[in-house]
Short mmCIF file of C-alpha atoms in Angstrom, two decimals:
data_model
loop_
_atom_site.label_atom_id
_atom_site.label_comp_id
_atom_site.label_asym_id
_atom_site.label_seq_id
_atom_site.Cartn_x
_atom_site.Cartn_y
_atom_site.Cartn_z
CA UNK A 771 14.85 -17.07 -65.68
CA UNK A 772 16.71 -19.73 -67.54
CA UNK A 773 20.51 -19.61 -67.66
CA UNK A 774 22.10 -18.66 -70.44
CA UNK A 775 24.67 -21.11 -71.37
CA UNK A 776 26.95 -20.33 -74.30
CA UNK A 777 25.88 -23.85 -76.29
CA UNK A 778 22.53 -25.03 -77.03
CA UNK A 779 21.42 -28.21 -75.95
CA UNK A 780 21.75 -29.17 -79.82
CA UNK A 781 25.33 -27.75 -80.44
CA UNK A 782 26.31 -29.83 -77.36
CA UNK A 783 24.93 -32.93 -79.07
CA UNK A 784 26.50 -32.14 -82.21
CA UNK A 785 30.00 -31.87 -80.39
CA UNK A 786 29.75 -35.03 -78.10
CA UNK A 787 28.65 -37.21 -81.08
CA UNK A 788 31.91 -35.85 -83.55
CA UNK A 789 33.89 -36.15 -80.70
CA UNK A 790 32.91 -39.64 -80.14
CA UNK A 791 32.83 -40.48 -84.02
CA UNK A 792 36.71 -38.88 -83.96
CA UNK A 793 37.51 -40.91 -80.55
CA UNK A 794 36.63 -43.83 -82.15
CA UNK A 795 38.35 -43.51 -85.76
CA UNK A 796 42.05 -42.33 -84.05
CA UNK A 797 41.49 -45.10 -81.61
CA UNK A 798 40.91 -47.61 -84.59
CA UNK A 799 43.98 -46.07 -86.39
CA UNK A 800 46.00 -46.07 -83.09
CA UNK A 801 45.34 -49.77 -82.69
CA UNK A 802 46.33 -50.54 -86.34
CA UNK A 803 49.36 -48.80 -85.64
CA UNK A 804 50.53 -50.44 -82.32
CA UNK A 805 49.73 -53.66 -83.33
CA UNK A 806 51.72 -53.51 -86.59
CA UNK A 807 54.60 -51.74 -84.87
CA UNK A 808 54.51 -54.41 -82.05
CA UNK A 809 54.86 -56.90 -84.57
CA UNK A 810 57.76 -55.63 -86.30
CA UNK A 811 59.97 -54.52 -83.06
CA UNK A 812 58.97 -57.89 -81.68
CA UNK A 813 59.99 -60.02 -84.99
CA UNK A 814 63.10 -58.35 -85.01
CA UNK A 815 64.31 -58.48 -80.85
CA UNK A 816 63.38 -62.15 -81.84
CA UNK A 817 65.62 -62.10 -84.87
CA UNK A 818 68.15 -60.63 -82.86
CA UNK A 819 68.06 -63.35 -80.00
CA UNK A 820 68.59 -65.65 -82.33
CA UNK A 821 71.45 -63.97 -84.13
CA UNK A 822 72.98 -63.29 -80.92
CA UNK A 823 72.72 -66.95 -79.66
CA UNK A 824 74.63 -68.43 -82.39
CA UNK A 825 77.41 -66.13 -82.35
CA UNK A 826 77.85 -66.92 -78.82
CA UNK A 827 77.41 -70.49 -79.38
CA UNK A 828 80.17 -70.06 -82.07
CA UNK A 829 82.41 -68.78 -80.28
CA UNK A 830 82.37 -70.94 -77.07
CA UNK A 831 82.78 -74.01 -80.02
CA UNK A 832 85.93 -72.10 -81.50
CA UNK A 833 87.56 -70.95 -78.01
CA UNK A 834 86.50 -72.54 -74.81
CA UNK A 835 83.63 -72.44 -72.27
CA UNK A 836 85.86 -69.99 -69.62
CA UNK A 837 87.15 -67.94 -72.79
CA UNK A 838 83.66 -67.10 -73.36
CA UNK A 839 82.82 -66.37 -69.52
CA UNK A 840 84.95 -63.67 -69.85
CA UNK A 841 84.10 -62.43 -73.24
CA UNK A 842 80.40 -62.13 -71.98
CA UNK A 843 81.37 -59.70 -68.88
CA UNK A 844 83.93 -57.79 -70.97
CA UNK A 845 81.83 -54.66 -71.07
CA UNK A 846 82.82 -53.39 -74.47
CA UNK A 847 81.18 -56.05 -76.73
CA UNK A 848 77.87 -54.56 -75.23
CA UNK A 849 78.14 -51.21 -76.50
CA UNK A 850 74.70 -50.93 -77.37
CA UNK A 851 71.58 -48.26 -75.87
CA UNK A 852 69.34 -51.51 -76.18
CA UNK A 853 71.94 -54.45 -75.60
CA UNK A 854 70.87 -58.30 -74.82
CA UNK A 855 71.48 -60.45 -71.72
CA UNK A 856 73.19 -63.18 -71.09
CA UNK A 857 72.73 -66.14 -68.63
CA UNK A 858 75.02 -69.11 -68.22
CA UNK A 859 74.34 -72.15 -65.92
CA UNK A 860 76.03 -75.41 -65.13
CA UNK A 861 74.92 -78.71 -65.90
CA UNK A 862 73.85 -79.03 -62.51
CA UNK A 863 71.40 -76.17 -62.83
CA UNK A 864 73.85 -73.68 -60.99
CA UNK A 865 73.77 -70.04 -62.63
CA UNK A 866 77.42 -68.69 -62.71
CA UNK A 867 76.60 -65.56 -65.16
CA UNK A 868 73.58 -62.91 -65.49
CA UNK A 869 73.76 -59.95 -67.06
CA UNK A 870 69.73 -58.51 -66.83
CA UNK A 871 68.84 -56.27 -63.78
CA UNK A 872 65.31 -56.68 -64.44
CA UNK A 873 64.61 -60.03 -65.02
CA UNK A 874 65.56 -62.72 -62.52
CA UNK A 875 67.37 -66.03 -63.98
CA UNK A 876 64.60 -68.28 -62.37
CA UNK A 877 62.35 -65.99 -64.94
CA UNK A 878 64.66 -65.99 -67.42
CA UNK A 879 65.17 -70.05 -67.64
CA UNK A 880 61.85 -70.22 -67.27
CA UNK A 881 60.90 -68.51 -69.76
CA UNK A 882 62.87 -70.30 -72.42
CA UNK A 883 60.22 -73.91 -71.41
CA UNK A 884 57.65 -71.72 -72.53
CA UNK A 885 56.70 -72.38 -76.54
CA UNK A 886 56.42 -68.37 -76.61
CA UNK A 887 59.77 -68.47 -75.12
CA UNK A 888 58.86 -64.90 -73.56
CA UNK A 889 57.74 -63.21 -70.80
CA UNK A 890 56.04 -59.93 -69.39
CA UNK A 891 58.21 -57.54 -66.40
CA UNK A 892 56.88 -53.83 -65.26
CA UNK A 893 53.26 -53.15 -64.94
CA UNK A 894 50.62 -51.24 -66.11
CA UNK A 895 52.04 -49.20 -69.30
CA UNK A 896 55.66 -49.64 -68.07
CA UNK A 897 54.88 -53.53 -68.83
CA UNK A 898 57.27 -55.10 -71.19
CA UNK A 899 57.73 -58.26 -73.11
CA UNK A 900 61.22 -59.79 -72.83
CA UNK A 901 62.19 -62.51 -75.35
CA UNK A 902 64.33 -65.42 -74.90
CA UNK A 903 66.43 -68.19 -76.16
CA UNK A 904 69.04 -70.88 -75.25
CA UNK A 905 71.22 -73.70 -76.37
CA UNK A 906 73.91 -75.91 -74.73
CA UNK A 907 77.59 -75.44 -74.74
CA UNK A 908 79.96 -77.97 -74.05
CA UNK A 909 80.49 -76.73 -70.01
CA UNK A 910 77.14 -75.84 -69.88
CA UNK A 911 74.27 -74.16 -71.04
CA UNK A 912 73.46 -70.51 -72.40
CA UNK A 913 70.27 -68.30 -72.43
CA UNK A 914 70.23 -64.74 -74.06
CA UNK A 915 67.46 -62.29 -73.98
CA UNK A 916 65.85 -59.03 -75.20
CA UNK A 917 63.79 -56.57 -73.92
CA UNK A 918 61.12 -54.77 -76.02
CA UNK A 919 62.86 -51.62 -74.56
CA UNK A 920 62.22 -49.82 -78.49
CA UNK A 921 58.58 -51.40 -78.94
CA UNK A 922 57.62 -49.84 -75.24
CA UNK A 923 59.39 -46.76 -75.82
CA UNK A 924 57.39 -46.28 -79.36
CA UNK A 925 54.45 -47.77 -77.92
CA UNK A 926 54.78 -44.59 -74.62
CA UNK A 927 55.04 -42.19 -77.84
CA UNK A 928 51.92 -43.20 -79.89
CA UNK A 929 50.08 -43.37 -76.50
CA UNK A 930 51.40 -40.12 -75.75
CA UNK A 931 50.31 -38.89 -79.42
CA UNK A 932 47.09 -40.12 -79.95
CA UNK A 933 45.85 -38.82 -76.45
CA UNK A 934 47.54 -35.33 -77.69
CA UNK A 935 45.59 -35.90 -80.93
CA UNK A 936 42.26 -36.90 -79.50
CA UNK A 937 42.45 -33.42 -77.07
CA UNK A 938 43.77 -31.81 -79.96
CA UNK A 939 40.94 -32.96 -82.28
CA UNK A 940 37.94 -32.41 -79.46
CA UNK A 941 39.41 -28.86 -78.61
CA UNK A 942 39.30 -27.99 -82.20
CA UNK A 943 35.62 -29.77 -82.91
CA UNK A 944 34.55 -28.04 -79.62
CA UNK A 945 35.78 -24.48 -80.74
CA UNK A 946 34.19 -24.85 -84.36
CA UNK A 947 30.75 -25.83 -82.33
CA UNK A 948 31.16 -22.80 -80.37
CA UNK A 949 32.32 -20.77 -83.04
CA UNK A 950 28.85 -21.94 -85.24
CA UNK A 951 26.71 -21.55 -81.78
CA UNK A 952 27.32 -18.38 -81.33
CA UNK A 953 26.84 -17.22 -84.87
CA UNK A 954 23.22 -18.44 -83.88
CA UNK A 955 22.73 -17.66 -80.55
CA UNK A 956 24.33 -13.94 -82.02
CA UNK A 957 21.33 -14.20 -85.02
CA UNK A 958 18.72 -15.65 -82.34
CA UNK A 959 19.52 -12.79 -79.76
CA UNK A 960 18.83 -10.08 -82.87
CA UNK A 961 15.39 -12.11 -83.10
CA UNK A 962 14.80 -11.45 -79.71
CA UNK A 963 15.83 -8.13 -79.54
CA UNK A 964 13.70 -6.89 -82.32
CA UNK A 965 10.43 -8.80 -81.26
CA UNK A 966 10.69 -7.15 -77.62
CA UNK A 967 11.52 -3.56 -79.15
CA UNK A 968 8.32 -4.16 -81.31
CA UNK A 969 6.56 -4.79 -77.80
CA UNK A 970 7.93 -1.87 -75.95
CA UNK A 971 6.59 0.40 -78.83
CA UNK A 972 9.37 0.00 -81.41
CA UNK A 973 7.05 -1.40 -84.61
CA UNK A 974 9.92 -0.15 -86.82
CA UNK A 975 12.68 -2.29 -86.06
CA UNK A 976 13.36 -5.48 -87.82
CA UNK A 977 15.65 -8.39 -87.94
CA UNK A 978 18.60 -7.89 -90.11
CA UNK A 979 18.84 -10.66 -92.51
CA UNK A 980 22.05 -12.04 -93.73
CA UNK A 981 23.70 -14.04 -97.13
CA UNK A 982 23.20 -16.86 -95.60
CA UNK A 983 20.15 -18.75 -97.09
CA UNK A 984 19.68 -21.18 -93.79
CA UNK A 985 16.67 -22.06 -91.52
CA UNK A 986 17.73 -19.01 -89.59
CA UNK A 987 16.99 -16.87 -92.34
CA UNK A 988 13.63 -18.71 -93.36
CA UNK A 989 13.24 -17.68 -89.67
CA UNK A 990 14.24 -13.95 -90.08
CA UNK A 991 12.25 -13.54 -92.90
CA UNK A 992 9.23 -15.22 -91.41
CA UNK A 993 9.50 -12.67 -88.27
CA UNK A 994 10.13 -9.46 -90.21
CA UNK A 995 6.77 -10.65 -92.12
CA UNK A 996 5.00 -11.18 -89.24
CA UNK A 997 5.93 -7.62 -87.78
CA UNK A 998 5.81 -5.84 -90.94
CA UNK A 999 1.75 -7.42 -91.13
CA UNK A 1000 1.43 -6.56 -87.14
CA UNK A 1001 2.33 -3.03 -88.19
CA UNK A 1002 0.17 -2.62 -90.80
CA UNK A 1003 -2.98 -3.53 -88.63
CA UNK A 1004 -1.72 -1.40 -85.93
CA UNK A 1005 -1.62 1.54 -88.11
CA UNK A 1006 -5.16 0.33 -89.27
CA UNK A 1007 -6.33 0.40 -86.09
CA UNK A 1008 -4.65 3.46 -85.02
CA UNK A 1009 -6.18 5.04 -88.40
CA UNK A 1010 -9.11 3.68 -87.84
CA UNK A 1011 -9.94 5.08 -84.42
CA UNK A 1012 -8.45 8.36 -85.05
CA UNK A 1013 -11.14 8.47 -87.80
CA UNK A 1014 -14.06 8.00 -85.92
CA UNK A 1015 -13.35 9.07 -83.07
CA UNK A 1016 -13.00 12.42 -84.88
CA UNK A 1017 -15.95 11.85 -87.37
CA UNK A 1018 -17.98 11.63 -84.66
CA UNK A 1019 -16.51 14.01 -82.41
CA UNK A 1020 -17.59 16.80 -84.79
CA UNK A 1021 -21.42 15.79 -84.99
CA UNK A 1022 -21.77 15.40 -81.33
CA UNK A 1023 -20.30 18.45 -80.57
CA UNK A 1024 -22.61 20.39 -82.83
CA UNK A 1025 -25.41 18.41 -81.83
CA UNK A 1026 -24.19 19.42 -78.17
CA UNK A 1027 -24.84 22.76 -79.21
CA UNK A 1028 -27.92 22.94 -80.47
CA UNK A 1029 -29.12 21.08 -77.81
CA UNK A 1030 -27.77 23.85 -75.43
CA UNK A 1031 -29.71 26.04 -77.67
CA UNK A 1032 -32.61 24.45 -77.50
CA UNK A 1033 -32.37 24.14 -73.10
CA UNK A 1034 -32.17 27.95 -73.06
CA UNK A 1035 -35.71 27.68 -74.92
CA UNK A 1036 -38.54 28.43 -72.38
CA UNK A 1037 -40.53 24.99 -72.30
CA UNK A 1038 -43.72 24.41 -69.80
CA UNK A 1039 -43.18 20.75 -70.01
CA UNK A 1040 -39.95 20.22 -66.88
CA UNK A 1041 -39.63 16.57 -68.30
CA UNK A 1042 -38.54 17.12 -71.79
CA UNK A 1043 -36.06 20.26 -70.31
CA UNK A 1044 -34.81 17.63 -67.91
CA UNK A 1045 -34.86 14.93 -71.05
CA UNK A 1046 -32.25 17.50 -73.53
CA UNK A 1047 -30.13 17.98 -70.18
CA UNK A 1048 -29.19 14.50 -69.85
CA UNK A 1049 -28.77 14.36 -73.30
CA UNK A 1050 -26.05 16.96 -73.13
CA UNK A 1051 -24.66 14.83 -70.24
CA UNK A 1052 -24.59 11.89 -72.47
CA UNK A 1053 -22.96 13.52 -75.41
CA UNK A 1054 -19.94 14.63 -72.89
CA UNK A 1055 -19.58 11.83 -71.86
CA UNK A 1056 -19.31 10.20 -75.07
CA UNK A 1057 -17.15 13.01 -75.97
CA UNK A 1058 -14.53 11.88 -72.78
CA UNK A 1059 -14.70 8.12 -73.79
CA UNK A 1060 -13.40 9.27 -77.27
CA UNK A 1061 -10.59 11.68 -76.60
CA UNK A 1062 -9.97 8.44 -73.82
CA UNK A 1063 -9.35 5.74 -76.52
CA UNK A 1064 -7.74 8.28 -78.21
CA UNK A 1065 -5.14 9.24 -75.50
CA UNK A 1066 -4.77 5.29 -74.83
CA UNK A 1067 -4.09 4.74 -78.54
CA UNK A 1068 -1.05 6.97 -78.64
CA UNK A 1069 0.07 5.85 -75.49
CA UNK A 1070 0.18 2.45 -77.09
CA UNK A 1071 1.97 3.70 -80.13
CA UNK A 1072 5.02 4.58 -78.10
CA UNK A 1073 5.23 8.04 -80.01
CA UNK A 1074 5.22 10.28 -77.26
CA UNK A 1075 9.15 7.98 -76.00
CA UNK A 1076 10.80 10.17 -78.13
CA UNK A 1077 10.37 13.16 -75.55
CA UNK A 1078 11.18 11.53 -72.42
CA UNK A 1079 13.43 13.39 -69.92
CA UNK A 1080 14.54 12.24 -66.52
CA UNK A 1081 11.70 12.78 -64.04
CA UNK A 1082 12.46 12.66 -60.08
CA UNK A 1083 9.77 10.32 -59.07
CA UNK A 1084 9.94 11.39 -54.91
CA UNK A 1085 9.66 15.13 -55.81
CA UNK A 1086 6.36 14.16 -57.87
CA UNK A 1087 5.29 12.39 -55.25
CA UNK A 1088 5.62 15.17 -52.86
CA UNK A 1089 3.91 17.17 -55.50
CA UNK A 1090 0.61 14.83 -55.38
CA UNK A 1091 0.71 14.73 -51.62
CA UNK A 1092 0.91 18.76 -51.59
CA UNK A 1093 -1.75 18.81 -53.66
CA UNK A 1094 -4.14 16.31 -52.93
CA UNK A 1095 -3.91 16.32 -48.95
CA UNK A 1096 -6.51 19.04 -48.36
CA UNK A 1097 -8.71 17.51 -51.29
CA UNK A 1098 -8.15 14.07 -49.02
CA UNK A 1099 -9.18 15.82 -45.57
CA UNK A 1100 -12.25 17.55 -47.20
CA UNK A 1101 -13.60 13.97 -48.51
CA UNK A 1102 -13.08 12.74 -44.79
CA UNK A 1103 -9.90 10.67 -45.53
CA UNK A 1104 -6.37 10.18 -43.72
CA UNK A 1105 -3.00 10.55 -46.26
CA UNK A 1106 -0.16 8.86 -44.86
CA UNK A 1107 3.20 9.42 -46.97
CA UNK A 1108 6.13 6.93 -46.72
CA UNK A 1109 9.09 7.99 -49.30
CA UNK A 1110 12.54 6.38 -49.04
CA UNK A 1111 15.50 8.29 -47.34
CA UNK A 1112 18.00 7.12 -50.06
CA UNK A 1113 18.85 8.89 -52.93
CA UNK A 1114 16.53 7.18 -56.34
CA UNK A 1115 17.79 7.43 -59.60
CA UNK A 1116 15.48 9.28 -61.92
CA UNK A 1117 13.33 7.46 -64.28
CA UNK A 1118 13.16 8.13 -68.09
CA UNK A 1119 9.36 9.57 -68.77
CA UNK A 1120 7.20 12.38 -69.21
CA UNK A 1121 6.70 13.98 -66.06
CA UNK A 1122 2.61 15.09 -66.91
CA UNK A 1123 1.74 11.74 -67.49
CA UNK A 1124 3.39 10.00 -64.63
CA UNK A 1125 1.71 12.48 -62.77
CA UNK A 1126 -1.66 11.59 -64.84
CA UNK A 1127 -0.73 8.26 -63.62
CA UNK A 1128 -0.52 8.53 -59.96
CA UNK A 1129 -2.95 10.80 -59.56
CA UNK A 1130 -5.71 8.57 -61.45
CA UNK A 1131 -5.26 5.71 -58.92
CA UNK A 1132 -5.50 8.38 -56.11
CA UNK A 1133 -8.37 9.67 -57.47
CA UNK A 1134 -9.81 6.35 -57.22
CA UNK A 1135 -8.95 6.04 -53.46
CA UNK A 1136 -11.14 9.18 -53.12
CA UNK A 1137 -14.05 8.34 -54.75
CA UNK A 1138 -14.44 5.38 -53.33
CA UNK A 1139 -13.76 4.85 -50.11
CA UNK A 1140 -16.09 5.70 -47.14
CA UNK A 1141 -15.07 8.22 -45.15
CA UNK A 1142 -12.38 7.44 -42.48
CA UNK A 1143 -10.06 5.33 -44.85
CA UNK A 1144 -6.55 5.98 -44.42
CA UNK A 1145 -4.60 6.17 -48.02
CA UNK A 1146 -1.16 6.03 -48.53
CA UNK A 1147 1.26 6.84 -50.65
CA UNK A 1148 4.48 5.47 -50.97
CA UNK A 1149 8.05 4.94 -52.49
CA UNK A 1150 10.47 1.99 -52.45
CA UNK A 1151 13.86 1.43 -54.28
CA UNK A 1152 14.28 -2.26 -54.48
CA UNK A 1153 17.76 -3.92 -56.02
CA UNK A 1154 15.50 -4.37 -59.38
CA UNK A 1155 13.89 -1.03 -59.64
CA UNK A 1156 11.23 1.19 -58.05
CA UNK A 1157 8.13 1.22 -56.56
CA UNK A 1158 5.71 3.81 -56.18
CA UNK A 1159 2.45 2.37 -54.11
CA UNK A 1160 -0.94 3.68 -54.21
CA UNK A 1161 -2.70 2.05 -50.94
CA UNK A 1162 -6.06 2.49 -48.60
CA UNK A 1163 -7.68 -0.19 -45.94
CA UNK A 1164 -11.43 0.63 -47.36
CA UNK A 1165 -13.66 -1.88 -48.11
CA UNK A 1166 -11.26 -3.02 -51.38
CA UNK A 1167 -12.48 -5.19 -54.50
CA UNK A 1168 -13.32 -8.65 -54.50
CA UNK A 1169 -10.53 -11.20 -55.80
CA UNK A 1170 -12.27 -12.31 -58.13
CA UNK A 1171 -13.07 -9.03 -59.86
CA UNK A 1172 -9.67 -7.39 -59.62
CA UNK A 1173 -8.15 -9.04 -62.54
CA UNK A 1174 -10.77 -7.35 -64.63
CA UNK A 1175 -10.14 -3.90 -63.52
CA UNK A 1176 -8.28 -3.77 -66.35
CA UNK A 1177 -10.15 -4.19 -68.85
CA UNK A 1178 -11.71 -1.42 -70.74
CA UNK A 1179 -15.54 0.15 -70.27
CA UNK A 1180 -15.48 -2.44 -66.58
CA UNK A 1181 -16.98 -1.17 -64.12
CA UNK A 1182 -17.54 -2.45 -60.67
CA UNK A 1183 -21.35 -3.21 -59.52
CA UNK A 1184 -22.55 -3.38 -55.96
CA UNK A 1185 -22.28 -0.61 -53.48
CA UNK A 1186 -20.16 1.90 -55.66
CA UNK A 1187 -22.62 1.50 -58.66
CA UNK A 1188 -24.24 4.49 -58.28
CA UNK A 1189 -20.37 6.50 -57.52
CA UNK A 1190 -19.59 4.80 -61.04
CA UNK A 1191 -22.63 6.33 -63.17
CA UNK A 1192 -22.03 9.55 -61.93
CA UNK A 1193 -18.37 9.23 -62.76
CA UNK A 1194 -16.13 7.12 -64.93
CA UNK A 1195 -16.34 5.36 -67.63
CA UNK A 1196 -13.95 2.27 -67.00
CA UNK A 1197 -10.99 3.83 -68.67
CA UNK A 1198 -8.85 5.52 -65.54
CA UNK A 1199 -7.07 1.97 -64.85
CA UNK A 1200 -6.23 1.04 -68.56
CA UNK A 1201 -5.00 4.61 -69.15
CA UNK A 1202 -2.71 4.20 -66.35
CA UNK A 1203 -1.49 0.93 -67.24
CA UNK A 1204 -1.20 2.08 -70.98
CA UNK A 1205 1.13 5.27 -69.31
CA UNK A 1206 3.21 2.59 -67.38
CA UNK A 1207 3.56 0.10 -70.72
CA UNK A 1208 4.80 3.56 -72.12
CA UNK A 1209 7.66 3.65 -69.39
CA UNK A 1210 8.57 0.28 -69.45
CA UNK A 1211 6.76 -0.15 -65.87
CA UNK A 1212 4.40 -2.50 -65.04
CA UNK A 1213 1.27 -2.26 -62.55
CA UNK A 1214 0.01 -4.35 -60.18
CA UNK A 1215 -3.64 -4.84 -58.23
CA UNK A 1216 -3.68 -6.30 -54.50
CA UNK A 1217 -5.57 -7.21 -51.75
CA UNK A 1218 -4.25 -4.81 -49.01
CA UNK A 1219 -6.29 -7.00 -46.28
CA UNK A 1220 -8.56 -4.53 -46.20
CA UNK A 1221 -8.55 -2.27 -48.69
CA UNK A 1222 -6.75 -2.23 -52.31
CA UNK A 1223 -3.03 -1.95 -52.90
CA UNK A 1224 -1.83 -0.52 -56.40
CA UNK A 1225 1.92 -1.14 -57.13
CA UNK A 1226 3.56 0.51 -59.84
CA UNK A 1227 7.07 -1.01 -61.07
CA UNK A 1228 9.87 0.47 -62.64
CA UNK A 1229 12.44 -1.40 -63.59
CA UNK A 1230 15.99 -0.30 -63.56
CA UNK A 1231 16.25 -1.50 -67.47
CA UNK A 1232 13.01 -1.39 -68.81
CA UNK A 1233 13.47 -2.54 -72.53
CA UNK A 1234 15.91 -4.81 -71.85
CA UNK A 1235 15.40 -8.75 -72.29
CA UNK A 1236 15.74 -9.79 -68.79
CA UNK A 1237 13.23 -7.40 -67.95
CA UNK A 1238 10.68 -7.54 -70.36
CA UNK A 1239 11.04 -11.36 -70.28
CA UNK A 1240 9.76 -11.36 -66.29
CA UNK A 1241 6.63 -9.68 -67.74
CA UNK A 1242 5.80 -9.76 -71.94
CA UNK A 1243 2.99 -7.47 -71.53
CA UNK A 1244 3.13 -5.24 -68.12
CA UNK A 1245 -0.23 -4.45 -66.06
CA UNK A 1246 -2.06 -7.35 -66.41
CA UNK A 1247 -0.58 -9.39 -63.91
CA UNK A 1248 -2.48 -10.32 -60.42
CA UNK A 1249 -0.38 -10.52 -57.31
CA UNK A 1250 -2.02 -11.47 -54.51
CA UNK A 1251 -0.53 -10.06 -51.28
CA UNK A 1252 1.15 -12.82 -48.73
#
C-alpha cells in the first residue's frame, strides 16, 4: 500500500512554484533596496571624507603641521560611534600617524592612487568598503578615511530581514497549501469511505456534498449518481430474482405434487414410473438452486449485518470437529485439528452461517476425496487477522480450474463427475464466499501439494480502507501455495 503523505503530489507543486515566484520577487525587491541604500551610505562616507579633509587641511594652514599632530590624537574631537581615520606621512614616505585598526597605511595610501580611491577589508558578508582621500600639507602629507561601518551594518539587517521574510512567506504559503490539501484529501477520504461502505454492503451511504461549487463537488455529485443508479439496479435485481424465484417456486412445487400423485398410481409400464421419479428429482433440485440464489442474494445485500454478535471462532471450530469426526471416520477419512493456544478475539458475524460456511467446504472434503485422505482443520491468529483453514492431501483440483470454482452453476468434470450429478449444483463455494463478503473476510483456493487448501481470512478491521483496499472484492483471489 501506498503511503499516505499529507500533500498531494499537486499541492506540493503548487507550493514549490509560489515559493519560488515569492523567492524571486523579495529577492528582486531586496536587491533594489541594497543597491539604493549602498548608494546613498556610500555618497555620503564619501561626502564626509571630503568634508573631513578640508577641515583638517584648514587647520594645519591656520596653526602648524605639529599643532595638528596633536589635534588628530586628541581623542575628544573623535567622539563619534562611526568616526574617520587619519594617516599622516613625511615627504620622504615615512608614516608618523594612523589612526585605523583595520586597515594598514600601505592599504590605506594605496588606496588613495586608485581612481575609486577605495578599497574592500573583512570577508565574506563581514566585507566592507573603506573610502579614502588625501592632500598635502606643508610638513607633509594627509590621508583620511571611512568605513562603510552604517552601509554593512544596514546591509547585515536587510540580509537578516529578507531571509526572515522569505521563511516567513514560504511557512505561511506552505501552511495555506496544507490547510487547502487537507480540505481535499478530508473531501477525497469521504469519497473513499462511502464507495467502500457501498462495497461492504452499505448501498445507502453517500458522499456529503458541500457549498462549495468546485471540481470536487462535480466529483461528489458524479459518485452519489453513480451509487444512487448502482442501487437502483441492485434492488432490480434483487426484485427481480425474488420474483421468480418465487413465481416459479409455487408451480413447481404443485407440479411436484401431482407428480407424487401420479407415482403412487399403479402403472405396468417401470419406465414411465422411473421417468415421473426423476422428474420429482429434477423439480427438487430446481427447487434447491432457487432458495440457493436466493440465500446468496441476501447475503449480498448485507441485510442480515445488522444482527451480528460476537462469535468465538475456536469454539465453532470445535463444534464442527465434534460433529463431523464420526461422519469423517465412517466415509474412511482421517480429521486432524490444529487450533491456536492463544487467546483470539471474537469476530463480528452470525454464528449459523459461519458455521454454514465451514461446514460447506468440509463437506466438500468428504465428498470428494477417496478414502484414506487426511483433512484438517485449522486456526491461526496472524498480526492482520485470522485464519480458519479447511485442508486435505487428496487428489486436489487442477490449477487451472481452481480459479473457476467460484463461479456459479461450475462444476468440475473428470473423475468426480458422476459425485457432482448426484450432488451439487455449483453453488456451495459461491455461498461461502458470499457468507465471508458478508463478514468482511475473504477466501482463498490452494494447491496443498497434494490435495486442496481453503483459507478463510478475517481481518482484524474488515470495512476499513486499508483492508478492503488489499482486496476490493474478497474470494476471488488465487494464491498459489510456495
Amino acid at each position: 500500500m501506498k503511503a499516505d503523505f499529507p500533500l498531494t503530489r499537486f499541492h506540493v507543486q503548487i507550493i514549490a512554484a509560489s515559493g519560488l515566484l515569492m523567492v524571486a520577487a523579495f529577492s528582486l525587491l531586496f536587491s533594489f533596496f541594497f543597491i539604493e541604500t549602498h548608494d546613498q551610505l556610500a555618497s555620503r562616507a564619501q561626502a564626509r571624507v571630503t568634508r573631513v579633509l578640508s577641515g583638517l587641511v584648514e587647520y594645519e594652514k591656520r596653526n602648524s603641521f605639529d599643532e595638528l599632530l596633536r589635534f588628530v590624537r586628541s581623542e575628544q574631537i573623535w567622539d563619534d560611534p562611526d568616526p574617520p581615520f587619519v594617516s599622516i606621512r613625511l615627504p620622504n614616505g615615512e608614516t608618523i600617524l594612523h589612526t585605523s585598526a583595520e586597515v594598514s597605511p600601505v592599504a590605506a595610501w594605496g588606496a588613495s592612487k586608485l581612481s575609486i580611491r577605495s578599497l574592500t577589508v573583512g570577508w565574506g558578508l563581514s566585507s566592507r568598503l573603506v573610502h579614502v582621500a588625501s592632500a598635502p600639507l606643508n610638513g607633509g602629507e594627509i590621508l583620511v578615511g571611512m568605513s562603510e561601518v552604517k552601509s554593512a551594518r544596514a546591509r547585515d539587517w536587510a540580509i537578516a530581514g529578507f531571509a526572515l521574510l522569505t521563511l516567513a512567506s514560504l511557512a505561511t504559503v506552505f501552511a495555506i497549501g496544507l490547510m487547502l490539501s487537507g480540505r481535499s484529501r478530508q473531501r477525497v477520504n469521504e469519497m473513499t469511505s462511502t464507495l467502500f461502505d457501498f462495497v461492504s454492503g452499505n448501498t445507502d451511504r453517500r458522499v456529503p456534498m458541500s457549498g462549495h461549487a468546485d471540481r470536487l463537488s462535480d466529483l461528489a455529485l458524479a459518485i452519489n449518481g453513480t451509487l444512487d443508479y448502482a442501487q437502483r439496479l441492485l434492488w432490480n435485481l434483487n426484485y427481480m430474482t425474488a420474483d421468480i424465484a418465487h413465481n416459479l417456486k409455487k408451480p413447481l412445487t404443485r407440479l411436484r405434487q401431482r407428480l407424487e400423485l401420479v407415482s403412487k398410481c399403479e402403472f405396468g409400464n417401470a419406465d414411465l414410473s422411473r421417468k415421473i421419479d426423476e422428474g420429482i428429482e429434477d423439480i427438487d433440485s430446481l427447487v434447491v438452486i432457487f432458495e440457493a440464489l436466493l440465500n446468496i442474494g441476501q447475503l449480498q445485500s448485507g441485510d442480515r449485518r445488522s444482527r451480528f454478535v460476537d462469535v468465538d471462532l475456536c469454539s465453532l471450530l470445535h463444534h464442527i470437529a465434534d460433529i463431523y469426526e464420526p461422519i469423517i471416520t465412517d466415509h474412511g477419512h482421517n480429521l486432524e485439528v490444529s487450533l491456536t493456544s492463544q487467546q483470539v478475539r471474537p469476530v463480528s458475524g452470525d454464528r449459523e452461517l459461519l458455521l454454514e460456511m465451514i461446514v460447506n467446504f468440509v463437506e466438500n472434503a468428504i465428498q470428494y476425496c477417496p478414502e484414506g485422505t487426511t483433512i484438517r482443520l485449522a486456526l491461526r491468529q496472524l498480526r492482520t487477522g485470522l485464519e480458519v483453514v479447511v485442508s486435505d492431501n487428496g487428489p486436489g483440483v487442477p490449477a487451472s480450474e481452481i480459479e473457476h470454482l467460484f463461479e456459479r452453476f461450475y462444476r468440475l468434470g473428470g473423475a468426480n463427475e458422476a459425485k457432482q450429478k448426484a450432488g451439487g449444483h455449483g453453488l456451495g463455494i459461491p455461498f461461502a464466499v458470499a457468507i465471508a463478503e458478508l463478514h468482511g473476510a475473504y477466501v482463498e483456493i490452494e494447491d496443498n501439494r497434494p490435495g486442496l487448501r481453503v483459507v478463510i481470512h478475517f481481518p482484524n478491521d474488515p470495512f476499513t480502507r486499508s483492508q478492503l483496499g488489499l482486496r476490493l472484492r474478497s474470494g476471488y483471489g488465487v494464491t498459489p501455495s510456495s
